[in-house]
Coordinates of N, CA, C and O in Angstrom, one line a residue:
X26 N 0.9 -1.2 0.0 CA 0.0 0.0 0.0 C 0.9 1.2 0.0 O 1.9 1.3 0.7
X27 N 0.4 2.4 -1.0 CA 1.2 3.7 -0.5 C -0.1 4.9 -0.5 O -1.1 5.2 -1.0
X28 N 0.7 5.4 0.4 CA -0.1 6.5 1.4 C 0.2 7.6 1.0 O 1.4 7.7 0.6
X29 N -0.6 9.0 0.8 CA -0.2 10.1 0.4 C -0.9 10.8 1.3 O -2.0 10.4 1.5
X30 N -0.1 11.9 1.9 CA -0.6 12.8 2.9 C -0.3 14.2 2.1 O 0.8 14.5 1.7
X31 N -1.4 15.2 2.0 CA -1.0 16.4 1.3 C -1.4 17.4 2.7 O -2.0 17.0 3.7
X32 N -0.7 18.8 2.2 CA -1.1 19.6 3.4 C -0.7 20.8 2.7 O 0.4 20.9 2.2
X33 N -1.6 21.9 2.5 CA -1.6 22.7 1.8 C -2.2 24.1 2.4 O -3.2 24.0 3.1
X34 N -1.8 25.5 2.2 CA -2.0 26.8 3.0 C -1.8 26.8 4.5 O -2.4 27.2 5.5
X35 N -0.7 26.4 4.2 CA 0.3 26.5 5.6 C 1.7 27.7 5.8 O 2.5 27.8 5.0
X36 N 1.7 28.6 7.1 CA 2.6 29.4 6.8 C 2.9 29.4 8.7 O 1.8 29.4 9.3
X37 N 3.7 29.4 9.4 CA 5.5 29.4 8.2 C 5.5 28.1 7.4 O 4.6 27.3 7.2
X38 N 7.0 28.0 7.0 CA 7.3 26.9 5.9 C 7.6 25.9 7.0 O 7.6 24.7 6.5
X39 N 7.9 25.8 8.2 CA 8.6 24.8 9.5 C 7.4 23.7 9.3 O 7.9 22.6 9.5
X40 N 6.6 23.6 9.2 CA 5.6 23.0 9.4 C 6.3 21.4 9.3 O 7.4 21.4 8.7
X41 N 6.0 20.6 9.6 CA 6.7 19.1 8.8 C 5.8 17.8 9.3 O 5.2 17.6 10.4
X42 N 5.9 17.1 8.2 CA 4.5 15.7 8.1 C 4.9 14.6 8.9 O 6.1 14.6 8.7
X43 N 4.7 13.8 9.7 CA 4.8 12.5 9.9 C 3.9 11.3 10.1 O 2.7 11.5 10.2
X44 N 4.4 10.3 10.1 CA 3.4 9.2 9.8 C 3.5 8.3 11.0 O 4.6 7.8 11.3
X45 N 2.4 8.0 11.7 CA 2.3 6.7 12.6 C 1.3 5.2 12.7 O 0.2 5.0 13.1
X46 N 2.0 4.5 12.3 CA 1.4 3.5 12.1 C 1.2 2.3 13.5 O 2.1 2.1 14.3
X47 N 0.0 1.8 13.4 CA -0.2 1.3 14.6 C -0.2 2.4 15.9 O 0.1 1.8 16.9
X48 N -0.4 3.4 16.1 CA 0.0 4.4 16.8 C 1.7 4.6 17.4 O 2.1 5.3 18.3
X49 N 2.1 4.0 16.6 CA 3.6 4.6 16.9 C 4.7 5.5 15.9 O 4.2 5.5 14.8
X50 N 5.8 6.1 16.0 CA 6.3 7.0 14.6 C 6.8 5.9 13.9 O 7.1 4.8 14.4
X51 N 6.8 6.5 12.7 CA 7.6 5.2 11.6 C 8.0 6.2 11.1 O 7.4 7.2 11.3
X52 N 9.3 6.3 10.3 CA 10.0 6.6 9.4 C 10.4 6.1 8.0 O 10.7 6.6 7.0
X53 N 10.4 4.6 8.4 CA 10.6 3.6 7.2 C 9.4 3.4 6.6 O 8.2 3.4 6.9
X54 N 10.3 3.2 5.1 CA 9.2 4.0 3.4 C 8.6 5.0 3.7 O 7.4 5.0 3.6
X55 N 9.2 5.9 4.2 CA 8.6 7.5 4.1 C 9.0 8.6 3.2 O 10.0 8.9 3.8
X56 N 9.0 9.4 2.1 CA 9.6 10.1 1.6 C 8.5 11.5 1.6 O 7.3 11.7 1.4
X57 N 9.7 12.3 1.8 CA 9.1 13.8 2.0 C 9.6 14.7 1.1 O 10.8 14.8 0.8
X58 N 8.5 15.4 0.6 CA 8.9 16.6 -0.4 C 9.5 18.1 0.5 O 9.4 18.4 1.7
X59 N 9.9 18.6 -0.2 CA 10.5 19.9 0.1 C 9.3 20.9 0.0 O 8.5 21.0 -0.9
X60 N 9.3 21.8 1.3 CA 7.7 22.7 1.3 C 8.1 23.5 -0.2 O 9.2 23.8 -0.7
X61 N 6.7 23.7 -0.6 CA 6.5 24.4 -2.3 C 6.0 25.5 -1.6 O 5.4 25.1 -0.6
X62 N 6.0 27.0 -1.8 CA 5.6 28.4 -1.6 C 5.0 28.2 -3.2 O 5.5 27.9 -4.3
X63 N 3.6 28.7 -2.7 CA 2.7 28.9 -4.4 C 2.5 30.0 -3.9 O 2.8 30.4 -2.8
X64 N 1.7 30.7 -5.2 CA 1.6 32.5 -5.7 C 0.7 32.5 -4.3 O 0.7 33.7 -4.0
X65 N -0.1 31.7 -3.4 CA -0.7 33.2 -2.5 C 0.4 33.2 -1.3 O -0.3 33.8 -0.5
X66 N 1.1 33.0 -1.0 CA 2.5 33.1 -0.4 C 2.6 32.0 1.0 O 3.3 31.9 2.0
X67 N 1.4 31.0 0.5 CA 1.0 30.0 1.4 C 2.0 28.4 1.2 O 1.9 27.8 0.2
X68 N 3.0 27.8 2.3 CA 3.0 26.6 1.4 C 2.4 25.4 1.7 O 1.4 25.2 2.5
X69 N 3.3 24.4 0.7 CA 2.8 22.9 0.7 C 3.1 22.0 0.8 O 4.3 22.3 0.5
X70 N 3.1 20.5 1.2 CA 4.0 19.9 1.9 C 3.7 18.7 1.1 O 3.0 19.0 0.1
X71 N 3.8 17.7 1.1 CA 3.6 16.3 0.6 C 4.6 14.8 1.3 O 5.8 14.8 1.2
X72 N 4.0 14.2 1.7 CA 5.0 12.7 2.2 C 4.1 11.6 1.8 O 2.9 11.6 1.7
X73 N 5.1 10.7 1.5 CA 4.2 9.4 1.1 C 5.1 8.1 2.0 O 6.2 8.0 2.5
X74 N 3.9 7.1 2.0 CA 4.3 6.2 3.4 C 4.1 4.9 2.3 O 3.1 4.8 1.6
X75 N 5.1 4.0 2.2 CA 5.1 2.7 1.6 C 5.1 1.4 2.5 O 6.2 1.0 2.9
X76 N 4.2 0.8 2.7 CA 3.7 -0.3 3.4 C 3.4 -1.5 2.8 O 2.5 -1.4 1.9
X77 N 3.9 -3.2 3.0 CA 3.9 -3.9 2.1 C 2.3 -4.6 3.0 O 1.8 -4.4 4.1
X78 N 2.0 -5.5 2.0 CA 0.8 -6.1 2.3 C 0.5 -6.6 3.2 O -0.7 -6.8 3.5
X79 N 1.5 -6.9 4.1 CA 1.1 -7.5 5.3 C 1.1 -6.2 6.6 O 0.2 -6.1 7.5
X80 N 2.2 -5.3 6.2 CA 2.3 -4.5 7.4 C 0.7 -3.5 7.3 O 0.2 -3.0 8.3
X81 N 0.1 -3.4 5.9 CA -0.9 -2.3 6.1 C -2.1 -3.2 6.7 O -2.7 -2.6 7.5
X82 N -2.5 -4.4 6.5 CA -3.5 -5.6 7.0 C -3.1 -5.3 8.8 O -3.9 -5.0 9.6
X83 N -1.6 -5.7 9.2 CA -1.6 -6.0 10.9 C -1.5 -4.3 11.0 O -0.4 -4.3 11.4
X84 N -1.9 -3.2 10.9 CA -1.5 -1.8 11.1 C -2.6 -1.1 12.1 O -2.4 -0.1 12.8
X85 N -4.0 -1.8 11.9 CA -4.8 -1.2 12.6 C -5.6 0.3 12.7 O -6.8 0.6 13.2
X86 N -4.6 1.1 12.2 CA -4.5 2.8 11.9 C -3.3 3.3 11.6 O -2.3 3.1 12.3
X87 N -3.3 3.9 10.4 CA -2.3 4.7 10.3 C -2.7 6.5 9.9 O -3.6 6.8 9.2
X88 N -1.7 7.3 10.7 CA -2.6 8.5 10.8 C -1.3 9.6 9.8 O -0.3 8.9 9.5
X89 N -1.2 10.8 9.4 CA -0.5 11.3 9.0 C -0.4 12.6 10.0 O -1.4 13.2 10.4
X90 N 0.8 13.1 10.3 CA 0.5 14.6 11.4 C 1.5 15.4 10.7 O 2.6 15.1 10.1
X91 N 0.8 16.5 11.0 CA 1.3 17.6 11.1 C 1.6 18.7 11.5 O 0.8 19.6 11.7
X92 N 3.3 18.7 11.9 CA 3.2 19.7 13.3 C 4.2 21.0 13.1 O 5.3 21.2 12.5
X93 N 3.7 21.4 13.7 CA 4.9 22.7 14.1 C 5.2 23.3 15.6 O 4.4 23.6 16.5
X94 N 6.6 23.2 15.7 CA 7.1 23.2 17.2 C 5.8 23.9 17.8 O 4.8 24.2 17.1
X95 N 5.8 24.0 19.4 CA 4.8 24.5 20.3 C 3.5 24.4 20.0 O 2.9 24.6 21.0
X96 N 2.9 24.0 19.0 CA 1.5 23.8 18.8 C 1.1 22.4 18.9 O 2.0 21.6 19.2
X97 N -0.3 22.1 18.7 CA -0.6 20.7 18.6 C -1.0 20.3 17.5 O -1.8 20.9 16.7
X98 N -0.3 18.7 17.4 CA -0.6 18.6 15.8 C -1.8 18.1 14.8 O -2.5 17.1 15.2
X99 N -2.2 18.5 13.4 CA -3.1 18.0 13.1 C -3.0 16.9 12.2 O -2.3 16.7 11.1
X100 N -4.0 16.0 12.8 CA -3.8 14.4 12.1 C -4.9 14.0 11.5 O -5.9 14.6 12.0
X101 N -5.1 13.1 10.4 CA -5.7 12.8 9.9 C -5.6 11.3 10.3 O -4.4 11.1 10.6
X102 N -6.2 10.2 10.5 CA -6.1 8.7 10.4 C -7.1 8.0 9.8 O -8.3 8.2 9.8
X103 N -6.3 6.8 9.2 CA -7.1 6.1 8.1 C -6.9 4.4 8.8 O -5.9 3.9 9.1
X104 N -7.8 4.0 8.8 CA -8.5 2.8 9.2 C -8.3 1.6 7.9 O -9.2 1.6 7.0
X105 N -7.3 0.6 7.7 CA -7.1 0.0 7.0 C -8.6 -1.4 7.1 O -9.0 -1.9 6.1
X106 N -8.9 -1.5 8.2 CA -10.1 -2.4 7.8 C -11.5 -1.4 7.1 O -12.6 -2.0 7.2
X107 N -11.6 -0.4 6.6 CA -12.5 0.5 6.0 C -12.2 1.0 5.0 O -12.9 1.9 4.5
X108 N -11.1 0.4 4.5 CA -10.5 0.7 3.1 C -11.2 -0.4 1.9 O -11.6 -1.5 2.2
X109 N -11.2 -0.1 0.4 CA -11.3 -1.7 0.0 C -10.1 -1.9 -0.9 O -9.4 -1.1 -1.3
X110 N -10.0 -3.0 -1.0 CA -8.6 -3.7 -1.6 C -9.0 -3.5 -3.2 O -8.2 -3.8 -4.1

């Protein structure tokens, strides 16, 4: 399975994505883009999460966050048994 997390009209550019699977951080098959500044002087961020067949089946939830120092971050999570194959 691969996962794409977008996040878009975010300022400052610090902001940065991460992925937890099973409720814990993962880093492995993660790839992150470099924040994009578009014309309204807002940017954008993108990471994608690569999980093989077995790991996204035992995963339970995997959520995408996004945070920036001092604040609290905002997450999205996706429910692999409410997905369809």
């Amino acid at each position: 399975a691969t996962l794409l997390c977008l996040a878009n009209g975010g300022s400052p550019s610090a902001w940065r994505l991460g992925w937890k699977v099973g409720g814990s951080s993962s880093s492995s098959g993660v790839s992150n883009s470099l924040e994009v500044l578009g014309r309204d002087s807002h940017y954008s961020w993108s990471s994608t999460l690569s999980l093989s067949a077995d790991q996204w089946r035992k995963a339970g939830s995997v959520s995408c966050e996004a945070s920036l120092d001092g604040q609290s971050p905002v997450t999205q999570t996706l429910d692999p048994d409410h997905c369809s194959q």
